[in-house]
mmCIF file of C-alpha atoms and ligand atoms in Angstrom:
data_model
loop_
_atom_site.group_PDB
_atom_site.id
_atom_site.type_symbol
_atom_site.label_atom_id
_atom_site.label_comp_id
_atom_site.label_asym_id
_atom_site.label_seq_id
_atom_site.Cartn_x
_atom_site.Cartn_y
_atom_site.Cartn_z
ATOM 1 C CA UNK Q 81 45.419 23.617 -48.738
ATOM 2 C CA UNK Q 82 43.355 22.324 -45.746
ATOM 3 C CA UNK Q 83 45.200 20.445 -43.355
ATOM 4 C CA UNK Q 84 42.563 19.100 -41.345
ATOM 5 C CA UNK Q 85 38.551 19.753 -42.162
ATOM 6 C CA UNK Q 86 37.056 21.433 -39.009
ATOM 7 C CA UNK Q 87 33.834 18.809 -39.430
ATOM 8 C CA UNK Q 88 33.899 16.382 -35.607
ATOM 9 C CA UNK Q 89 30.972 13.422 -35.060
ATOM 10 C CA UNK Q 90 29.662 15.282 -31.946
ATOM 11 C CA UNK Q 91 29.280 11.704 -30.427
ATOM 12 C CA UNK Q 92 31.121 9.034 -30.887
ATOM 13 C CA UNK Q 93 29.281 5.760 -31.395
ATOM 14 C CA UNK Q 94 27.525 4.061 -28.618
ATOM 15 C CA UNK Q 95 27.601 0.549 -29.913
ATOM 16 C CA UNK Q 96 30.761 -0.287 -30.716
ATOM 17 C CA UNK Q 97 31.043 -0.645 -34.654
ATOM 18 C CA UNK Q 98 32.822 -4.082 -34.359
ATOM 19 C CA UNK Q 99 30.526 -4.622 -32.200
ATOM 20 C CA UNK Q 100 27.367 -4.167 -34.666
ATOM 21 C CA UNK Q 101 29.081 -5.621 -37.111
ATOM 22 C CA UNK Q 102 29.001 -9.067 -34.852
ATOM 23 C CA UNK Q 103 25.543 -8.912 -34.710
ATOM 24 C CA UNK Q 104 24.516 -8.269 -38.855
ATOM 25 C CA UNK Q 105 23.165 -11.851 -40.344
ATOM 26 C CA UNK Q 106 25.674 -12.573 -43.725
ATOM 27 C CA UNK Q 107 24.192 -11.770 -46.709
ATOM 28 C CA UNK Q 108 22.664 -8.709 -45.540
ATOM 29 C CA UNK Q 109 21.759 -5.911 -48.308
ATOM 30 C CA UNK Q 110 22.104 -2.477 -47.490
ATOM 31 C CA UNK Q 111 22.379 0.781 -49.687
ATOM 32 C CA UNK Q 112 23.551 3.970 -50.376
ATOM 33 C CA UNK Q 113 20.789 6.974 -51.591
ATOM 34 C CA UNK Q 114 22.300 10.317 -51.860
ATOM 35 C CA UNK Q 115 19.748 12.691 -53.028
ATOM 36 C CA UNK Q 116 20.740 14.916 -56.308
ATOM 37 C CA UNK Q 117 20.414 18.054 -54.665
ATOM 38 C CA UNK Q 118 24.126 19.191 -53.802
ATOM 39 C CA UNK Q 119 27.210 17.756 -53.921
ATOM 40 C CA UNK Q 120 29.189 15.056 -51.958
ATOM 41 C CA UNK Q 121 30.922 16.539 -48.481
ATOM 42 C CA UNK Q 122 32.622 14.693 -45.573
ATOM 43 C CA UNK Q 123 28.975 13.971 -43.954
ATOM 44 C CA UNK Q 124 28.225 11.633 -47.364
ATOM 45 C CA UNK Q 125 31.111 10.197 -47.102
ATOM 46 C CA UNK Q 126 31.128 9.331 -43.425
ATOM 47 C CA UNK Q 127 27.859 7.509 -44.373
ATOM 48 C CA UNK Q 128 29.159 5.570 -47.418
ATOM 49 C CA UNK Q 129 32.004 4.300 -44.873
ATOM 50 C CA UNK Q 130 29.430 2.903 -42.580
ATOM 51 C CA UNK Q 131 27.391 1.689 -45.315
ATOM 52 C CA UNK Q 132 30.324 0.431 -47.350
ATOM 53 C CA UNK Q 133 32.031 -0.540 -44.308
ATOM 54 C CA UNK Q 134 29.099 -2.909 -42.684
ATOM 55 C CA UNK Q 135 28.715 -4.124 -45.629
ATOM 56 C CA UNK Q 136 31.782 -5.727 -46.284
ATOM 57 C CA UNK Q 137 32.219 -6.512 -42.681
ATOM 58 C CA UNK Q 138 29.367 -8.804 -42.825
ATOM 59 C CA UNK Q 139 29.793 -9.894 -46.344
ATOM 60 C CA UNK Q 140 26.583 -8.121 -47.911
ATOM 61 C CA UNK Q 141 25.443 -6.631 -50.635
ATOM 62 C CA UNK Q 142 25.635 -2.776 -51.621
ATOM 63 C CA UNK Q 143 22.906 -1.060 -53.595
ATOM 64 C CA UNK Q 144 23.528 2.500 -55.198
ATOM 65 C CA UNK Q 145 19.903 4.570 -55.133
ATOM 66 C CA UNK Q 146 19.698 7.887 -56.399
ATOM 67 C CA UNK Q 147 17.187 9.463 -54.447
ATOM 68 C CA UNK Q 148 16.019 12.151 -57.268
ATOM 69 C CA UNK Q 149 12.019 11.356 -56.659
ATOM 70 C CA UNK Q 150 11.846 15.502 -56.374
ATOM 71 C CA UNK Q 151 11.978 16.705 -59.384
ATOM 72 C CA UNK Q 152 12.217 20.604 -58.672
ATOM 73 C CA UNK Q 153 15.254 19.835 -56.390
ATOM 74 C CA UNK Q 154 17.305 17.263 -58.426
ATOM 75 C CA UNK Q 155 19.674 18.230 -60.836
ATOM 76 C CA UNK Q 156 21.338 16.016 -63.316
ATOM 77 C CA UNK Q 157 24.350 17.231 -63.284
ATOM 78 C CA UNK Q 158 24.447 16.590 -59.436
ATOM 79 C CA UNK Q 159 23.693 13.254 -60.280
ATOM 80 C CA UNK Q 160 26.897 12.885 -62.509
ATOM 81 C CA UNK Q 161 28.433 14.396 -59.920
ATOM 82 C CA UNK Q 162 27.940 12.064 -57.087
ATOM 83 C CA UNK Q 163 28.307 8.987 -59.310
ATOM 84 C CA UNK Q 164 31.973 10.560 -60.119
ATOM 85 C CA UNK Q 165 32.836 11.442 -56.607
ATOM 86 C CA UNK Q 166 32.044 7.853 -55.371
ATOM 87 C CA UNK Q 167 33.747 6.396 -58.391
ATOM 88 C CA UNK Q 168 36.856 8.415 -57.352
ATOM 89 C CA UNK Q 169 36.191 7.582 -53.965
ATOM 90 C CA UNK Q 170 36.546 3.780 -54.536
ATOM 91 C CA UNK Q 171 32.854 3.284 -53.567
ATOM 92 C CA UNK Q 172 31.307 0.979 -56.145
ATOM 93 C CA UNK Q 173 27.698 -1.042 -55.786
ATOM 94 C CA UNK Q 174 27.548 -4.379 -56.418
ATOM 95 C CA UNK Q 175 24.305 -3.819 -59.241
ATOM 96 C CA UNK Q 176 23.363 -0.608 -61.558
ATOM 97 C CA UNK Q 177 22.618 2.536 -59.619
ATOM 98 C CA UNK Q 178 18.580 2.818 -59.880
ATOM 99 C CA UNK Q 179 17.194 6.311 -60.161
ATOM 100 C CA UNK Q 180 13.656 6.868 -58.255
ATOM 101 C CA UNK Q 181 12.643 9.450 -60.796
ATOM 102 C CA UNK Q 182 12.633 6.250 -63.151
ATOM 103 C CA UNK Q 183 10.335 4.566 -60.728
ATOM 104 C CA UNK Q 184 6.560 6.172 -60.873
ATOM 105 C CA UNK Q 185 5.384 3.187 -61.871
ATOM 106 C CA UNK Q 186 6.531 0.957 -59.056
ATOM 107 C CA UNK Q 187 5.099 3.935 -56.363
ATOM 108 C CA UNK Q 188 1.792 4.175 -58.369
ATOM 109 C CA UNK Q 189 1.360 0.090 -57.988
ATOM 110 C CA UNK Q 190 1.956 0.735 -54.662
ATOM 111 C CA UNK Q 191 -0.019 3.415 -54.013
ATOM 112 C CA UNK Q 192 -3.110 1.626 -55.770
ATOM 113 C CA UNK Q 193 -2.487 -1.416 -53.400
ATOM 114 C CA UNK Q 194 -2.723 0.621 -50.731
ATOM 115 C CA UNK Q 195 -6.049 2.920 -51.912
ATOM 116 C CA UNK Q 196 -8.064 -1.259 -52.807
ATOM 117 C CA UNK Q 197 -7.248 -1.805 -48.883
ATOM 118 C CA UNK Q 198 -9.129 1.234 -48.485
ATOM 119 C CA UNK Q 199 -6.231 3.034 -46.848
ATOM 120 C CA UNK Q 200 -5.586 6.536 -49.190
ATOM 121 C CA UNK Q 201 -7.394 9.269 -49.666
ATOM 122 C CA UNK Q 202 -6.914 12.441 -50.955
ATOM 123 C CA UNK Q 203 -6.326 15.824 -49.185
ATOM 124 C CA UNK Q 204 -6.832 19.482 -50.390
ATOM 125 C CA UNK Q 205 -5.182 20.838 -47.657
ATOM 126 C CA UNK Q 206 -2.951 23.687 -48.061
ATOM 127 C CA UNK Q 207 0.339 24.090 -46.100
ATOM 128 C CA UNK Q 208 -1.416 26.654 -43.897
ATOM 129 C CA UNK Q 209 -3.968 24.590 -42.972
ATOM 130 C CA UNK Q 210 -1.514 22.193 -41.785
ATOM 131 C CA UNK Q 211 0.078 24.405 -39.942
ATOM 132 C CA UNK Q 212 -2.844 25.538 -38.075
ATOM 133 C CA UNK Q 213 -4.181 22.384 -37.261
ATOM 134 C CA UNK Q 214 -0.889 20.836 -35.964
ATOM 135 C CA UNK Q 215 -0.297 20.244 -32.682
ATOM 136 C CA UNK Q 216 2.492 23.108 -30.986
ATOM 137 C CA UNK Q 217 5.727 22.213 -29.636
ATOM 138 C CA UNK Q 218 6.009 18.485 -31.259
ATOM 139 C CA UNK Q 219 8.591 19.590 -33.483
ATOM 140 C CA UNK Q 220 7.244 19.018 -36.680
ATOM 141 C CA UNK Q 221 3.953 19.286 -38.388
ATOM 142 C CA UNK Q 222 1.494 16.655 -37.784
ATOM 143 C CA UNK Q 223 -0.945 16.098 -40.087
ATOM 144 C CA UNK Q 224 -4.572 16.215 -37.994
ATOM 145 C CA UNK Q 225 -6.286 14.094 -40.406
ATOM 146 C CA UNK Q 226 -8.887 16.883 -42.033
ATOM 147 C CA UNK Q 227 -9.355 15.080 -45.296
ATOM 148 C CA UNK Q 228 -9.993 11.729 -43.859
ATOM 149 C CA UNK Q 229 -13.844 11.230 -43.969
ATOM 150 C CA UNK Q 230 -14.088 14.837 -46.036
ATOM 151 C CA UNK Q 231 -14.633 13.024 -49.406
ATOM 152 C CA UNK Q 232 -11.933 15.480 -51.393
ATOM 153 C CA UNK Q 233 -12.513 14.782 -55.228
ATOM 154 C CA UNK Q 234 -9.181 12.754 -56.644
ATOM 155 C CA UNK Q 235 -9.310 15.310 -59.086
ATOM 156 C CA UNK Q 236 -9.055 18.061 -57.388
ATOM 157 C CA UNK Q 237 -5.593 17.216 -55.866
ATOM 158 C CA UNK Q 238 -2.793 15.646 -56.372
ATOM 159 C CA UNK Q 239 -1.583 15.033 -52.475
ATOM 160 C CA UNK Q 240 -2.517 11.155 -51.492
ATOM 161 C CA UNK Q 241 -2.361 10.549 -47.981
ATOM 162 C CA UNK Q 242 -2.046 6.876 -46.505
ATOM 163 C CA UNK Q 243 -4.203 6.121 -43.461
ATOM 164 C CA UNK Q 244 -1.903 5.945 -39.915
ATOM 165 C CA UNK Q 245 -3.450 3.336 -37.233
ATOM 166 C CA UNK Q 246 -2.598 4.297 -33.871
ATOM 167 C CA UNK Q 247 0.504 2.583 -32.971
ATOM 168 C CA UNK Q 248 3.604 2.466 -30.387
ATOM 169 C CA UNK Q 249 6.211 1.517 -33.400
ATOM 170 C CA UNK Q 250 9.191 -0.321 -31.100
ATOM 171 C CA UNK Q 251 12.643 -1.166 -32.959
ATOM 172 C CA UNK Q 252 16.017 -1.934 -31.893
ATOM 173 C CA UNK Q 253 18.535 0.506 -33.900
ATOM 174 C CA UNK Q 254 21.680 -1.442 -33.977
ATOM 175 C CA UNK Q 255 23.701 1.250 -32.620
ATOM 176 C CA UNK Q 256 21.449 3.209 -30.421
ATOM 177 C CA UNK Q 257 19.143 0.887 -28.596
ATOM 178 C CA UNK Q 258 15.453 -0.017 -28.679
ATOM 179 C CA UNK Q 259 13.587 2.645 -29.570
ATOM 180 C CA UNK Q 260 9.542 3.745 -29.806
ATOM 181 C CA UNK Q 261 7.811 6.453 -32.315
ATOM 182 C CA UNK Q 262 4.216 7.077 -32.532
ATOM 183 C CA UNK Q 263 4.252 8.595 -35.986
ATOM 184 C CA UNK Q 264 0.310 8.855 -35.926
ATOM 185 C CA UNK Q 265 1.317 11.153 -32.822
ATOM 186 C CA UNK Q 266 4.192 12.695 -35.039
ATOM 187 C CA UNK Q 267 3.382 13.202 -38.129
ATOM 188 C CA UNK Q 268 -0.476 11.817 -38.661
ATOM 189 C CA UNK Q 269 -1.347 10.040 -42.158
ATOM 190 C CA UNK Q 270 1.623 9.992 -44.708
ATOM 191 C CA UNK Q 271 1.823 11.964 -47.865
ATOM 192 C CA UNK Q 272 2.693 9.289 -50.010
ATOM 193 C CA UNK Q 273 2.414 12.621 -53.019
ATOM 194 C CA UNK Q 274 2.875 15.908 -53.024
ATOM 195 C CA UNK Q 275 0.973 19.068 -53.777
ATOM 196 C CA UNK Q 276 3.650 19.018 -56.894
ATOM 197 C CA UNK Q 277 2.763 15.611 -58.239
ATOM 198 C CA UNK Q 278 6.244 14.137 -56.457
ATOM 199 C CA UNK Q 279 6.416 11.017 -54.335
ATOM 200 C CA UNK Q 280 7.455 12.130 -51.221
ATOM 201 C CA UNK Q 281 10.882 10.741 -49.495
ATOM 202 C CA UNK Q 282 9.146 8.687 -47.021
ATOM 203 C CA UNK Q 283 6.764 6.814 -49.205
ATOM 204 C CA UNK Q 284 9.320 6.191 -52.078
ATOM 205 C CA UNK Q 285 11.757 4.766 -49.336
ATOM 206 C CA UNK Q 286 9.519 2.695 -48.211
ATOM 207 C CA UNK Q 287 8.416 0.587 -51.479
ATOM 208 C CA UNK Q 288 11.818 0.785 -53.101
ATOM 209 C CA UNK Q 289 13.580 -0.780 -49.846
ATOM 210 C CA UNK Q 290 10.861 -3.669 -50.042
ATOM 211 C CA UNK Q 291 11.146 -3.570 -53.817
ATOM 212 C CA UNK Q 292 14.885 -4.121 -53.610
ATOM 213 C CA UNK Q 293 14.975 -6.746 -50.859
ATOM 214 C CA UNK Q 294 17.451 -3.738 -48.732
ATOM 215 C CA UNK Q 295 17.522 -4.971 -44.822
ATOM 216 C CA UNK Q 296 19.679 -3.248 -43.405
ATOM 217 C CA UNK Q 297 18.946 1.243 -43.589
ATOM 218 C CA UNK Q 298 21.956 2.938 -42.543
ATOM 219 C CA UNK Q 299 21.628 6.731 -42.324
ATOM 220 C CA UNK Q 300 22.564 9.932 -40.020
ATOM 221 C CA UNK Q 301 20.528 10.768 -36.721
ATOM 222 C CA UNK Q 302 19.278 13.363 -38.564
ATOM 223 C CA UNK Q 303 16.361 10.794 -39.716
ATOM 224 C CA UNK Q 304 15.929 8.803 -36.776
ATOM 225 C CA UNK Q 305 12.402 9.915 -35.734
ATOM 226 C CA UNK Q 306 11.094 8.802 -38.775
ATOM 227 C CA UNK Q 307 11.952 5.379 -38.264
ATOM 228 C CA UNK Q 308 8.642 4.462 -36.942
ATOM 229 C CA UNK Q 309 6.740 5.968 -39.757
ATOM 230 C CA UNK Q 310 8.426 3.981 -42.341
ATOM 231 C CA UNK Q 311 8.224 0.259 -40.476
ATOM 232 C CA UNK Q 312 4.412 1.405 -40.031
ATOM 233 C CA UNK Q 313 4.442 1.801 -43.751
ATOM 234 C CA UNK Q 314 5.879 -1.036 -45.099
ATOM 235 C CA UNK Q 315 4.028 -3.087 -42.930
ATOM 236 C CA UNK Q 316 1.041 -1.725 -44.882
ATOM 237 C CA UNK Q 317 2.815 -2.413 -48.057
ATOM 238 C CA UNK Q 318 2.757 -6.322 -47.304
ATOM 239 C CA UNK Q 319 6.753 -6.320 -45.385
ATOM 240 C CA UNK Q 320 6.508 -8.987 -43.202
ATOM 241 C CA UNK Q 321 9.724 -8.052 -41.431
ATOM 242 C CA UNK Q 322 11.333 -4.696 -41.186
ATOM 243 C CA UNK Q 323 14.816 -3.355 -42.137
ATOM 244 C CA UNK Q 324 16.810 -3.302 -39.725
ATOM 245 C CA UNK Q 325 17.813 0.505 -38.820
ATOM 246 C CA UNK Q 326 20.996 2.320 -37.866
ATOM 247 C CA UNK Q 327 21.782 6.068 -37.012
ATOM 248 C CA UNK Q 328 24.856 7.240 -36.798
ATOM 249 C CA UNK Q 329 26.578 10.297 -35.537
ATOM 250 C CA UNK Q 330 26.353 13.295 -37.584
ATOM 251 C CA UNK Q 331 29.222 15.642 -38.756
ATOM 252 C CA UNK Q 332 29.105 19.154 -37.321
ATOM 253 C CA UNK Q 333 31.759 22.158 -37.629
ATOM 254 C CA UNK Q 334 32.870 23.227 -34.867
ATOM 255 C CA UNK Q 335 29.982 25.587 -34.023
ATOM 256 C CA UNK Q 336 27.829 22.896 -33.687
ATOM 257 C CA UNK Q 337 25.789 23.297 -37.557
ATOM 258 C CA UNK Q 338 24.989 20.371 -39.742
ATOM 259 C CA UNK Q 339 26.861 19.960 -42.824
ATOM 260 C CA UNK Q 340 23.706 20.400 -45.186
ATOM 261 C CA UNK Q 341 25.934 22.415 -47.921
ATOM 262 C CA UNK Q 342 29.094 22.151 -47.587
ATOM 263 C CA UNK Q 343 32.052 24.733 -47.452
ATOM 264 C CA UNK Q 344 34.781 24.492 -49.218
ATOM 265 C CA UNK Q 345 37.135 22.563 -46.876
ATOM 266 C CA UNK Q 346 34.204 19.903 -46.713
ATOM 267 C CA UNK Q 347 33.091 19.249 -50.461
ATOM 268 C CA UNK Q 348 34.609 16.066 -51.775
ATOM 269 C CA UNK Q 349 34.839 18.297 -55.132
ATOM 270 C CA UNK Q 350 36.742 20.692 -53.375
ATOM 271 C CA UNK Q 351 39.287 18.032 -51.611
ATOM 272 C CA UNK Q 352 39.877 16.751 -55.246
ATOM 273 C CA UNK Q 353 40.716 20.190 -56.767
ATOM 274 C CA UNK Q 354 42.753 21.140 -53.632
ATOM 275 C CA UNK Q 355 44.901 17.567 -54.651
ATOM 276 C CA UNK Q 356 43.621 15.134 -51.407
ATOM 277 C CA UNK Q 357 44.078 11.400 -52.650
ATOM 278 C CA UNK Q 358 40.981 9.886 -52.035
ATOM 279 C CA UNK Q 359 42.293 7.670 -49.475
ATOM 280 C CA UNK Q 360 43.155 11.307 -47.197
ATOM 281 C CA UNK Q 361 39.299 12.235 -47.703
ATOM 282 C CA UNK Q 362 38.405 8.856 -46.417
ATOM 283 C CA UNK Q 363 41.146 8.797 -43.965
ATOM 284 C CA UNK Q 364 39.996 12.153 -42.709
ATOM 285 C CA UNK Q 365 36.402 11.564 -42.895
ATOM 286 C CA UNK Q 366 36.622 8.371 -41.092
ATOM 287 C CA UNK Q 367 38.818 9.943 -38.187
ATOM 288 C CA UNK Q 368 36.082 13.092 -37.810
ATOM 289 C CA UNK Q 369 33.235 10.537 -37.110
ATOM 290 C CA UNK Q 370 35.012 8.920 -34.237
ATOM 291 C CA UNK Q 371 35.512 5.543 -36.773
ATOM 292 C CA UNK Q 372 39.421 5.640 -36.819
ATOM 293 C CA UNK Q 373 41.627 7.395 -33.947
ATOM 294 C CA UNK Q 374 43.942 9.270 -36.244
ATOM 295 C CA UNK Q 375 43.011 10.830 -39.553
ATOM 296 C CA UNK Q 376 45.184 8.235 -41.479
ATOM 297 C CA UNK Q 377 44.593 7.590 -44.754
ATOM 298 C CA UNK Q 378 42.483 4.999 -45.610
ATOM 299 C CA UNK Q 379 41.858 2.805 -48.927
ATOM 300 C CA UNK Q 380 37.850 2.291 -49.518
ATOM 301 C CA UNK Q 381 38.766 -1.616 -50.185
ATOM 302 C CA UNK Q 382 39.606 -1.305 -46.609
ATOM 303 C CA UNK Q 383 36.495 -0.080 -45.244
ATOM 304 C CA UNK Q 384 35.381 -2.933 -43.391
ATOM 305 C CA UNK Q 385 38.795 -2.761 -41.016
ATOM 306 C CA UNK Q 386 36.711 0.229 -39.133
ATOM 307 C CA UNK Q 387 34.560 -2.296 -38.173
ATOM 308 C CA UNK Q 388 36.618 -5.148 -36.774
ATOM 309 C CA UNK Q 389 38.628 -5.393 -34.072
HETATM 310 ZN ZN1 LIG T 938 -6.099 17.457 -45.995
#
């Protein structure tokens, strides 16, 4: 058995969590959207403490979202999985969980609001193309707006692009600081489809957190820079104030790597079978990301004690 998993938040928070949690307005909902495509480890859970944890800190609302809008990645069984895990956890939602593969027709509505405002269009592009028209060094793939004023026939593709004004995108993350993206500079118009058919993550985000009246985003670092991209976005949509955003620290083993899949002294699956209580996964999970200074176990009822003083 594992004593201790090797995962460590490579920074601690920079707000103080009590600290956020002073400033969240009561009543606030938030949510939790794991994505069917692997099972639960210590980095999910870290997240469901913060999420969990704010949450009941501030006396808000919980929404379970299962982010399974990609149908080639998302497995069902996964999808038991994860609703088991967090059951055993002690992580329950205050409504149904929703499923985003159940929801084409709320991104189709959206999409067609969007295309009468004159603001989609569709784009043949292949992934090479993309690649060769991007700009170098800015770290991911920027879309140089080919299809714009080409005229592609709808039929001929299934990607939809939404149309990206020019814009310095400034928010305040609660636990980072104010912050400003240029996504027309990062990432150029947004597929709100995929060559597959699929809605893509960022535009199916983006109209379910409006859709579902979520304010507060918690989520890793890992998804920081596309903050801007999504306020943009849902400012198209009609959102006449933003979510309000916060990143926190990341898991990473001890050679510095992301938790993506998880070994087997990380996988809440794996805790279980090796006989942790769910209260030393939590306790453990909560110590690694800088939340608690000793690894002691820790009841999910009692998440919102992480973030009091
Ligand atoms: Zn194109």
């Amino acid at each position: 058995m594992t004593e201790r998993p090797p995962a460590r938040a490579v920074r601690g928070p920079r707000t103080a969590p009590a600290a956020i949690a002073r400033r969240l307005p009561p009543g606030l909902t938030t949510r939790y959207a794991p994505a069917p495509t692997g099972y639960l480890h210590l980095g999910h859970v870290v997240n469901a403490l913060w999420v969990w944890g704010l949450a009941r800190a501030a006396g808000g609302r919980v929404l379970l979202r299962l982010e399974d809008h990609d149908r080639m990645r998302c497995r069902a069984e996964l999808a038991a999985a994860i609703l088991d895990d967090l059951e055993w956890l002690g992580f329950a939602p205050d409504a149904p969980p929703v499923r985003q593969s159940e929801r084409g027709a709320l991104y189709a509505a959206a999409l067609d609001r969007l295309a009468a405002a004159g603001l989609v269009y569709p784009c043949a592009c292949s992934r090479r193309e993309i690649a060769a028209g991007g700009e170098p060094g800015a770290g991911e793939l920027r879309y140089p707006g080919t299809c714009r004023e080409r005229g592609v026939d709808p039929a001929a593709t299934p990607i939809r692009r939404v149309r990206l004004a020019a814009a310095a995108i400034v928010f305040d993350d609660l636990r980072l600081g104010a912050r400003t993206q240029r996504p027309s500079e990062q990432c150029g118009d947004l597929a709100a489809r995929d060559r597959d058919g699929n809605w893509t993550y960022q535009f199916a985000v983006v109209v379910d957190d409006l859709a579902q009246g979520v304010d507060l985003v918690i989520r890793g670092e890992d998804l920081l820079t596309s903050t801007g991209r999504q306020i943009q976005l849902a400012a198209l949509l009609g959102r006449a104030a933003p979510p309000r955003f916060l990143h926190h620290g990341l898991l990473r083993r001890a050679d510095g790597s992301k938790l993506s899949k998880a070994n087997r002294d990380e996988g809440v699956r794996d805790l279980r079978a090796d006989g942790w209580s769910a209260e030393r996964v939590l306790g453990a999970a909560a110590h690694a990301a800088g939340l608690q200074a000793e690894p002691r176990p820790l009841a999910a009822a009692d998440a919102a004690s992480l973030f009091v003083d």
